[in-house]
mmCIF file of C-alpha atoms and ligand atoms in Angstrom:
data_model
loop_
_atom_site.group_PDB
_atom_site.id
_atom_site.type_symbol
_atom_site.label_atom_id
_atom_site.label_comp_id
_atom_site.label_asym_id
_atom_site.label_seq_id
_atom_site.Cartn_x
_atom_site.Cartn_y
_atom_site.Cartn_z
ATOM 1 C CA MET A 1 -95.180 -12.032 183.857
ATOM 2 C CA GLU A 2 -91.969 -10.899 185.528
ATOM 3 C CA ARG A 3 -88.593 -11.947 184.104
ATOM 4 C CA LEU A 4 -85.873 -12.454 186.675
ATOM 5 C CA ARG A 5 -82.303 -13.171 185.692
ATOM 6 C CA THR A 6 -80.222 -13.327 188.874
ATOM 7 C CA PRO A 7 -80.500 -15.115 192.246
ATOM 8 C CA PRO A 8 -81.023 -11.800 194.164
ATOM 9 C CA ALA A 9 -83.847 -10.800 191.766
ATOM 10 C CA MET A 10 -85.504 -14.202 192.205
ATOM 11 C CA ARG A 11 -85.121 -14.036 195.997
ATOM 12 C CA SER A 12 -86.654 -10.527 196.149
ATOM 13 C CA TRP A 13 -89.667 -11.693 194.127
ATOM 14 C CA ALA A 14 -90.098 -14.701 196.438
ATOM 15 C CA ASP A 15 -89.718 -12.583 199.593
ATOM 16 C CA ALA A 16 -92.335 -10.117 198.317
ATOM 17 C CA ARG A 17 -94.804 -12.909 197.464
ATOM 18 C CA ARG A 18 -94.258 -14.575 200.856
ATOM 19 C CA ALA A 19 -94.783 -11.217 202.604
ATOM 20 C CA GLU A 20 -98.150 -10.945 200.822
ATOM 21 C CA GLY A 21 -99.069 -14.417 202.115
ATOM 22 C CA ALA A 22 -98.850 -16.112 198.710
ATOM 23 C CA ARG A 23 -98.302 -19.856 198.354
ATOM 24 C CA ILE A 24 -95.452 -20.126 195.864
ATOM 25 C CA GLY A 25 -95.367 -22.936 193.311
ATOM 26 C CA LEU A 26 -92.171 -23.643 191.352
ATOM 27 C CA VAL A 27 -91.908 -25.386 187.981
ATOM 28 C CA PRO A 28 -88.234 -25.986 187.152
ATOM 29 C CA THR A 29 -87.480 -26.614 183.460
ATOM 30 C CA MET A 30 -84.633 -26.514 180.976
ATOM 31 C CA GLY A 31 -86.840 -24.779 178.400
ATOM 32 C CA CYS A 32 -87.849 -26.065 174.957
ATOM 33 C CA LEU A 33 -91.267 -26.333 176.510
ATOM 34 C CA HIS A 34 -94.104 -28.640 175.469
ATOM 35 C CA GLU A 35 -97.566 -29.567 176.741
ATOM 36 C CA GLY A 36 -95.999 -31.659 179.504
ATOM 37 C CA HIS A 37 -94.460 -28.504 181.014
ATOM 38 C CA VAL A 38 -97.752 -26.619 180.680
ATOM 39 C CA SER A 39 -99.390 -29.433 182.648
ATOM 40 C CA LEU A 40 -96.859 -28.872 185.465
ATOM 41 C CA VAL A 41 -98.007 -25.241 185.723
ATOM 42 C CA ARG A 42 -101.610 -26.439 185.824
ATOM 43 C CA VAL A 43 -100.792 -28.895 188.606
ATOM 44 C CA ALA A 44 -99.066 -26.128 190.613
ATOM 45 C CA LYS A 45 -102.222 -24.034 190.389
ATOM 46 C CA GLU A 46 -104.440 -27.025 191.243
ATOM 47 C CA THR A 47 -102.452 -27.617 194.427
ATOM 48 C CA GLY A 48 -103.473 -24.141 195.566
ATOM 49 C CA CYS A 49 -100.418 -22.090 194.595
ATOM 50 C CA SER A 50 -101.377 -18.433 194.255
ATOM 51 C CA ALA A 51 -98.034 -17.384 192.742
ATOM 52 C CA VAL A 52 -96.331 -19.653 190.206
ATOM 53 C CA ALA A 53 -92.741 -19.238 189.048
ATOM 54 C CA ALA A 54 -91.152 -21.276 186.279
ATOM 55 C CA THR A 55 -87.427 -21.553 185.679
ATOM 56 C CA ILE A 56 -85.602 -21.960 182.391
ATOM 57 C CA PHE A 57 -81.983 -22.975 182.791
ATOM 58 C CA VAL A 58 -80.044 -25.526 180.762
ATOM 59 C CA ASN A 59 -77.909 -26.775 183.611
ATOM 60 C CA PRO A 60 -74.386 -27.672 182.457
ATOM 61 C CA THR A 61 -73.532 -29.701 185.578
ATOM 62 C CA GLN A 62 -76.097 -32.391 184.781
ATOM 63 C CA PHE A 63 -74.637 -33.115 181.325
ATOM 64 C CA GLY A 64 -71.675 -35.467 180.967
ATOM 65 C CA PRO A 65 -68.785 -35.078 178.527
ATOM 66 C CA GLY A 66 -70.004 -35.800 174.988
ATOM 67 C CA GLU A 67 -73.679 -35.323 175.927
ATOM 68 C CA ASP A 68 -75.977 -32.774 174.318
ATOM 69 C CA PHE A 69 -75.464 -29.651 176.486
ATOM 70 C CA GLU A 70 -74.324 -27.503 173.545
ATOM 71 C CA LYS A 71 -77.017 -28.619 171.144
ATOM 72 C CA TYR A 72 -79.869 -28.847 173.713
ATOM 73 C CA PRO A 73 -82.763 -27.005 171.990
ATOM 74 C CA ARG A 74 -83.224 -23.411 173.208
ATOM 75 C CA ASP A 75 -86.024 -21.021 172.211
ATOM 76 C CA GLU A 76 -86.518 -18.382 174.884
ATOM 77 C CA ALA A 77 -89.120 -16.285 173.033
ATOM 78 C CA ARG A 78 -91.374 -19.285 172.376
ATOM 79 C CA ASP A 79 -90.954 -20.564 175.948
ATOM 80 C CA LEU A 80 -91.866 -17.176 177.423
ATOM 81 C CA ALA A 81 -95.008 -16.953 175.268
ATOM 82 C CA MET A 82 -96.069 -20.453 176.413
ATOM 83 C CA LEU A 83 -95.495 -19.666 180.090
ATOM 84 C CA GLU A 84 -97.352 -16.371 179.829
ATOM 85 C CA ALA A 85 -100.304 -18.141 178.178
ATOM 86 C CA ALA A 86 -100.235 -20.759 180.959
ATOM 87 C CA GLY A 87 -100.638 -18.002 183.561
ATOM 88 C CA VAL A 88 -97.166 -18.111 185.120
ATOM 89 C CA ASP A 89 -96.410 -15.070 187.314
ATOM 90 C CA ALA A 90 -92.625 -15.013 187.089
ATOM 91 C CA VAL A 91 -89.900 -16.685 185.053
ATOM 92 C CA TYR A 92 -86.388 -17.178 186.372
ATOM 93 C CA LEU A 93 -83.805 -17.261 183.571
ATOM 94 C CA PRO A 94 -80.359 -17.129 185.152
ATOM 95 C CA GLY A 95 -77.197 -17.376 183.061
ATOM 96 C CA VAL A 96 -74.555 -20.029 183.685
ATOM 97 C CA LYS A 97 -72.296 -17.469 185.434
ATOM 98 C CA ASP A 98 -75.174 -16.438 187.726
ATOM 99 C CA MET A 99 -75.667 -20.023 188.832
ATOM 100 C CA TYR A 100 -72.034 -21.129 188.826
ATOM 101 C CA PRO A 101 -69.802 -18.094 189.315
ATOM 102 C CA GLU A 102 -66.018 -18.440 189.228
ATOM 103 C CA GLY A 103 -64.973 -20.507 192.241
ATOM 104 C CA HIS A 104 -68.201 -22.505 192.601
ATOM 105 C CA GLN A 105 -67.213 -25.715 194.400
ATOM 106 C CA THR A 106 -70.256 -27.036 196.256
ATOM 107 C CA PHE A 107 -72.327 -29.968 195.011
ATOM 108 C CA ILE A 108 -75.102 -32.089 196.460
ATOM 109 C CA GLU A 109 -74.945 -35.840 196.111
ATOM 110 C CA VAL A 110 -77.946 -38.047 196.855
ATOM 111 C CA THR A 111 -76.475 -41.529 197.247
ATOM 112 C CA GLY A 112 -78.809 -44.607 197.181
ATOM 113 C CA VAL A 113 -81.546 -43.691 194.773
ATOM 114 C CA SER A 114 -79.151 -42.032 192.298
ATOM 115 C CA ARG A 115 -77.468 -45.405 191.684
ATOM 116 C CA GLY A 116 -78.362 -47.649 188.752
ATOM 117 C CA LEU A 117 -80.763 -46.868 185.891
ATOM 118 C CA CYS A 118 -79.903 -43.394 184.486
ATOM 119 C CA GLY A 119 -77.394 -42.882 187.302
ATOM 120 C CA ALA A 120 -75.324 -45.762 185.896
ATOM 121 C CA ALA A 121 -75.601 -44.577 182.295
ATOM 122 C CA ARG A 122 -74.958 -40.893 183.110
ATOM 123 C CA PRO A 123 -72.348 -40.628 185.886
ATOM 124 C CA GLY A 124 -72.647 -37.311 187.745
ATOM 125 C CA HIS A 125 -76.034 -36.504 186.204
ATOM 126 C CA PHE A 126 -78.061 -36.628 189.428
ATOM 127 C CA ARG A 127 -75.367 -34.727 191.337
ATOM 128 C CA GLY A 128 -75.885 -31.896 188.843
ATOM 129 C CA VAL A 129 -79.680 -32.160 189.094
ATOM 130 C CA ALA A 130 -79.701 -32.172 192.916
ATOM 131 C CA THR A 131 -77.309 -29.220 193.044
ATOM 132 C CA VAL A 132 -79.235 -27.046 190.621
ATOM 133 C CA VAL A 133 -82.631 -27.885 192.129
ATOM 134 C CA ALA A 134 -81.327 -26.981 195.597
ATOM 135 C CA LYS A 135 -80.086 -23.651 194.212
ATOM 136 C CA LEU A 136 -83.462 -23.025 192.523
ATOM 137 C CA PHE A 137 -85.263 -23.776 195.810
ATOM 138 C CA LEU A 138 -82.996 -21.381 197.722
ATOM 139 C CA ALA A 139 -83.655 -18.595 195.211
ATOM 140 C CA ALA A 140 -87.390 -19.111 194.603
ATOM 141 C CA LYS A 141 -88.350 -20.197 198.151
ATOM 142 C CA PRO A 142 -91.312 -22.287 196.950
ATOM 143 C CA HIS A 143 -93.926 -23.952 199.132
ATOM 144 C CA VAL A 144 -94.542 -26.517 196.360
ATOM 145 C CA ALA A 145 -92.404 -27.684 193.433
ATOM 146 C CA VAL A 146 -93.785 -29.742 190.555
ATOM 147 C CA PHE A 147 -91.771 -32.227 188.468
ATOM 148 C CA GLY A 148 -92.841 -34.617 185.717
ATOM 149 C CA GLU A 149 -93.138 -38.318 186.481
ATOM 150 C CA LYS A 150 -91.469 -39.164 183.164
ATOM 151 C CA ASP A 151 -88.163 -38.435 184.923
ATOM 152 C CA CYS A 152 -89.069 -40.985 187.568
ATOM 153 C CA GLN A 153 -85.594 -41.479 189.071
ATOM 154 C CA GLN A 154 -84.984 -37.712 189.043
ATOM 155 C CA LEU A 155 -88.225 -37.240 190.995
ATOM 156 C CA ALA A 156 -87.076 -39.813 193.569
ATOM 157 C CA VAL A 157 -83.672 -38.091 193.867
ATOM 158 C CA ILE A 158 -85.333 -34.690 194.380
ATOM 159 C CA ARG A 159 -87.746 -36.108 196.961
ATOM 160 C CA ALA A 160 -84.820 -37.619 198.887
ATOM 161 C CA MET A 161 -82.766 -34.414 198.744
ATOM 162 C CA THR A 162 -85.713 -32.255 199.825
ATOM 163 C CA ARG A 163 -86.418 -34.548 202.767
ATOM 164 C CA ASP A 164 -82.793 -35.087 203.802
ATOM 165 C CA LEU A 165 -81.884 -31.385 203.705
ATOM 166 C CA ASP A 166 -85.136 -30.262 205.394
ATOM 167 C CA PHE A 167 -86.097 -27.898 202.588
ATOM 168 C CA GLY A 168 -89.726 -27.892 203.704
ATOM 169 C CA VAL A 169 -90.861 -27.873 200.075
ATOM 170 C CA GLU A 170 -93.770 -30.104 199.048
ATOM 171 C CA ILE A 171 -92.694 -32.130 196.005
ATOM 172 C CA VAL A 172 -95.511 -32.983 193.617
ATOM 173 C CA GLY A 173 -95.158 -35.440 190.728
ATOM 174 C CA ALA A 174 -97.282 -34.749 187.646
ATOM 175 C CA PRO A 175 -98.437 -37.542 185.298
ATOM 176 C CA ILE A 176 -96.621 -38.207 182.029
ATOM 177 C CA VAL A 177 -98.183 -36.409 179.061
ATOM 178 C CA ARG A 178 -98.070 -38.461 175.850
ATOM 179 C CA GLU A 179 -98.361 -37.742 172.144
ATOM 180 C CA GLU A 180 -101.362 -39.369 170.445
ATOM 181 C CA ASP A 181 -99.266 -42.379 169.423
ATOM 182 C CA GLY A 182 -98.052 -42.942 172.995
ATOM 183 C CA LEU A 183 -94.596 -41.330 172.856
ATOM 184 C CA ALA A 184 -93.916 -39.566 176.172
ATOM 185 C CA MET A 185 -93.461 -35.827 175.640
ATOM 186 C CA SER A 186 -89.863 -34.707 176.048
ATOM 187 C CA SER A 187 -87.814 -31.750 174.878
ATOM 188 C CA ARG A 188 -85.426 -34.280 173.314
ATOM 189 C CA ASN A 189 -88.212 -35.481 170.980
ATOM 190 C CA ALA A 190 -87.189 -32.405 168.944
ATOM 191 C CA TYR A 191 -84.146 -34.466 167.852
ATOM 192 C CA LEU A 192 -86.345 -37.189 166.334
ATOM 193 C CA SER A 193 -87.329 -37.135 162.710
ATOM 194 C CA GLY A 194 -88.548 -39.562 160.036
ATOM 195 C CA GLY A 195 -87.815 -43.180 160.901
ATOM 196 C CA ASP A 196 -86.443 -42.356 164.362
ATOM 197 C CA ARG A 197 -89.690 -40.635 165.350
ATOM 198 C CA ILE A 198 -91.705 -43.710 164.331
ATOM 199 C CA ALA A 199 -89.231 -46.095 165.960
ATOM 200 C CA ALA A 200 -89.408 -44.086 169.216
ATOM 201 C CA ARG A 201 -92.889 -45.479 169.792
ATOM 202 C CA CYS A 202 -91.297 -48.772 170.830
ATOM 203 C CA LEU A 203 -90.690 -47.492 174.382
ATOM 204 C CA SER A 204 -94.348 -46.782 175.171
ATOM 205 C CA ARG A 205 -95.446 -49.807 173.101
ATOM 206 C CA GLY A 206 -93.405 -52.054 175.406
ATOM 207 C CA LEU A 207 -94.766 -50.401 178.540
ATOM 208 C CA PHE A 208 -98.351 -50.697 177.298
ATOM 209 C CA ARG A 209 -97.723 -54.366 176.486
ATOM 210 C CA ALA A 210 -96.640 -54.876 180.104
ATOM 211 C CA LYS A 211 -99.758 -53.009 181.251
ATOM 212 C CA ASP A 212 -101.966 -55.337 179.163
ATOM 213 C CA LEU A 213 -100.303 -58.395 180.679
ATOM 214 C CA PHE A 214 -100.722 -56.941 184.165
ATOM 215 C CA GLY A 215 -104.411 -56.298 183.379
ATOM 216 C CA LYS A 216 -104.750 -59.982 182.426
ATOM 217 C CA GLY A 217 -103.350 -61.032 185.798
ATOM 218 C CA GLU A 218 -99.601 -61.388 185.175
ATOM 219 C CA ARG A 219 -97.742 -60.475 188.392
ATOM 220 C CA ASP A 220 -94.227 -61.751 187.740
ATOM 221 C CA ALA A 221 -91.996 -58.663 187.598
ATOM 222 C CA GLY A 222 -89.479 -60.392 185.321
ATOM 223 C CA THR A 223 -92.162 -61.333 182.772
ATOM 224 C CA LEU A 224 -93.590 -57.807 182.746
ATOM 225 C CA VAL A 225 -90.152 -56.238 182.316
ATOM 226 C CA ALA A 226 -89.225 -58.736 179.593
ATOM 227 C CA ALA A 227 -92.368 -57.765 177.645
ATOM 228 C CA ALA A 228 -91.403 -54.087 177.807
ATOM 229 C CA GLY A 229 -87.795 -54.801 176.822
ATOM 230 C CA ALA A 230 -88.780 -57.104 173.937
ATOM 231 C CA ALA A 231 -90.694 -54.308 172.192
ATOM 232 C CA ILE A 232 -87.556 -52.166 172.228
ATOM 233 C CA ASP A 233 -85.250 -55.041 171.264
ATOM 234 C CA GLY A 234 -87.563 -55.783 168.333
ATOM 235 C CA GLU A 235 -87.142 -52.278 166.894
ATOM 236 C CA PRO A 236 -84.113 -52.195 164.549
ATOM 237 C CA LEU A 237 -83.465 -48.443 165.026
ATOM 238 C CA ALA A 238 -83.518 -48.687 168.833
ATOM 239 C CA LYS A 239 -80.867 -49.918 171.239
ATOM 240 C CA LEU A 240 -82.152 -50.908 174.681
ATOM 241 C CA GLU A 241 -80.117 -49.433 177.543
ATOM 242 C CA TYR A 242 -82.208 -50.806 180.401
ATOM 243 C CA ALA A 243 -85.629 -52.198 181.249
ATOM 244 C CA GLU A 244 -86.119 -52.696 184.979
ATOM 245 C CA GLY A 245 -88.878 -53.268 187.487
ATOM 246 C CA ARG A 246 -88.660 -51.187 190.646
ATOM 247 C CA ASP A 247 -90.721 -50.540 193.756
ATOM 248 C CA PRO A 248 -93.024 -47.595 192.915
ATOM 249 C CA VAL A 249 -92.247 -45.787 196.196
ATOM 250 C CA THR A 250 -88.598 -46.545 196.988
ATOM 251 C CA LEU A 251 -87.374 -47.453 193.479
ATOM 252 C CA ALA A 252 -85.675 -50.498 195.053
ATOM 253 C CA PRO A 253 -85.145 -53.362 192.544
ATOM 254 C CA LEU A 254 -88.009 -55.882 192.405
ATOM 255 C CA SER A 255 -88.116 -59.481 191.288
ATOM 256 C CA GLY A 256 -90.633 -62.288 191.621
ATOM 257 C CA ARG A 257 -94.267 -61.527 192.361
ATOM 258 C CA ALA A 258 -95.134 -57.827 192.339
ATOM 259 C CA ASP A 259 -98.601 -56.456 193.036
ATOM 260 C CA ALA A 260 -97.276 -52.961 192.295
ATOM 261 C CA VAL A 261 -94.304 -52.211 190.053
ATOM 262 C CA THR A 262 -92.805 -49.308 188.164
ATOM 263 C CA ILE A 263 -91.211 -50.424 184.906
ATOM 264 C CA LEU A 264 -88.528 -48.024 183.708
ATOM 265 C CA VAL A 265 -86.960 -48.152 180.255
ATOM 266 C CA ALA A 266 -84.207 -46.247 178.484
ATOM 267 C CA ALA A 267 -83.121 -46.653 174.885
ATOM 268 C CA LYS A 268 -81.188 -44.901 172.176
ATOM 269 C CA VAL A 269 -83.249 -44.325 169.062
ATOM 270 C CA GLY A 270 -80.684 -43.403 166.443
ATOM 271 C CA PRO A 271 -78.486 -40.940 168.373
ATOM 272 C CA THR A 272 -81.275 -39.806 170.737
ATOM 273 C CA ARG A 273 -81.501 -41.177 174.279
ATOM 274 C CA LEU A 274 -85.096 -41.532 175.496
ATOM 275 C CA ILE A 275 -86.606 -42.685 178.790
ATOM 276 C CA ASP A 276 -90.115 -43.686 179.801
ATOM 277 C CA ASN A 277 -91.873 -45.553 182.600
ATOM 278 C CA ILE A 278 -95.211 -46.876 183.778
ATOM 279 C CA THR A 279 -96.508 -47.768 187.213
ATOM 280 C CA LEU A 280 -98.776 -50.797 187.428
ATOM 281 C CA GLY A 281 -100.966 -51.724 190.348
ATOM 282 C CA ASN A 282 -100.872 -48.490 192.317
HETATM 283 O O1 LIG B 1 -86.160 -32.124 184.354
HETATM 284 C C1 LIG B 1 -85.527 -31.105 184.027
HETATM 285 O O2 LIG B 1 -85.916 -30.356 183.134
HETATM 286 C C2 LIG B 1 -84.221 -30.783 184.733
HETATM 287 O O3 LIG B 1 -83.529 -31.929 185.064
HETATM 288 C C3 LIG B 1 -84.420 -29.873 185.971
HETATM 289 C C4 LIG B 1 -85.252 -30.573 187.041
HETATM 290 C C5 LIG B 1 -85.086 -28.574 185.557
HETATM 291 C C6 LIG B 1 -83.056 -29.549 186.588
HETATM 292 O O4 LIG B 1 -82.221 -28.918 185.664
#
């Protein structure tokens, strides 16, 4: 597994693979890897990628003031061992100065779909995500890039950016991977311990409650969303930030009867902000 630390090194690797006729798959991450990330590598291979690159970069521009950029969990040695075991061909690990050298002043802003939900709670977050993902695409020149569906709004932002800027990269969403008790896997789960870890189940519990209702024939988006939100509101250690029903394709707000709906939730459990979602009827 090659380790590449600068944009020119990443570009040379990509150029060489393209010259050999490889189909390049990219799995962007911020490290602190878990089974969910390993599944993204698997999906890249399943979509026919013959050369898979993963990236590990904790991107400062997607963190707001007072957020967890400094304390975001980092463990390069463990991450590299996991990627090697998953069969990744190259890992891109640029430093902050490689990605944002002195004088950097260009950002990408996806407007519509970045608004509301996490975009409202984390101003500037999706501008940072879109900018770094564009830079990763330009360095790694992938044919396919795989992102987790847990970050549902992020996936929609990246799809819009890729389409609007004609990147010619196929964006693939990979299903959420859950712990046995339902908690969606996330690097930030490392912050949870004791009571917070148990309380964190309320997000998936609410979504599964909505799924049950949907299975029994309930189609009112408001009722389904209320069921998801109530599970979080009923957990004393959790503070609901949002529970919303959106169109599964466009992420436009939905109300009234919905034969297909994505329910997105965000909550703070103790000091840890968690998100989760479920799509019903698709
Ligand atoms: O989902 C993530 O880990 C990050 O937001 C991403 C897409 C790697 C951009 O920094």
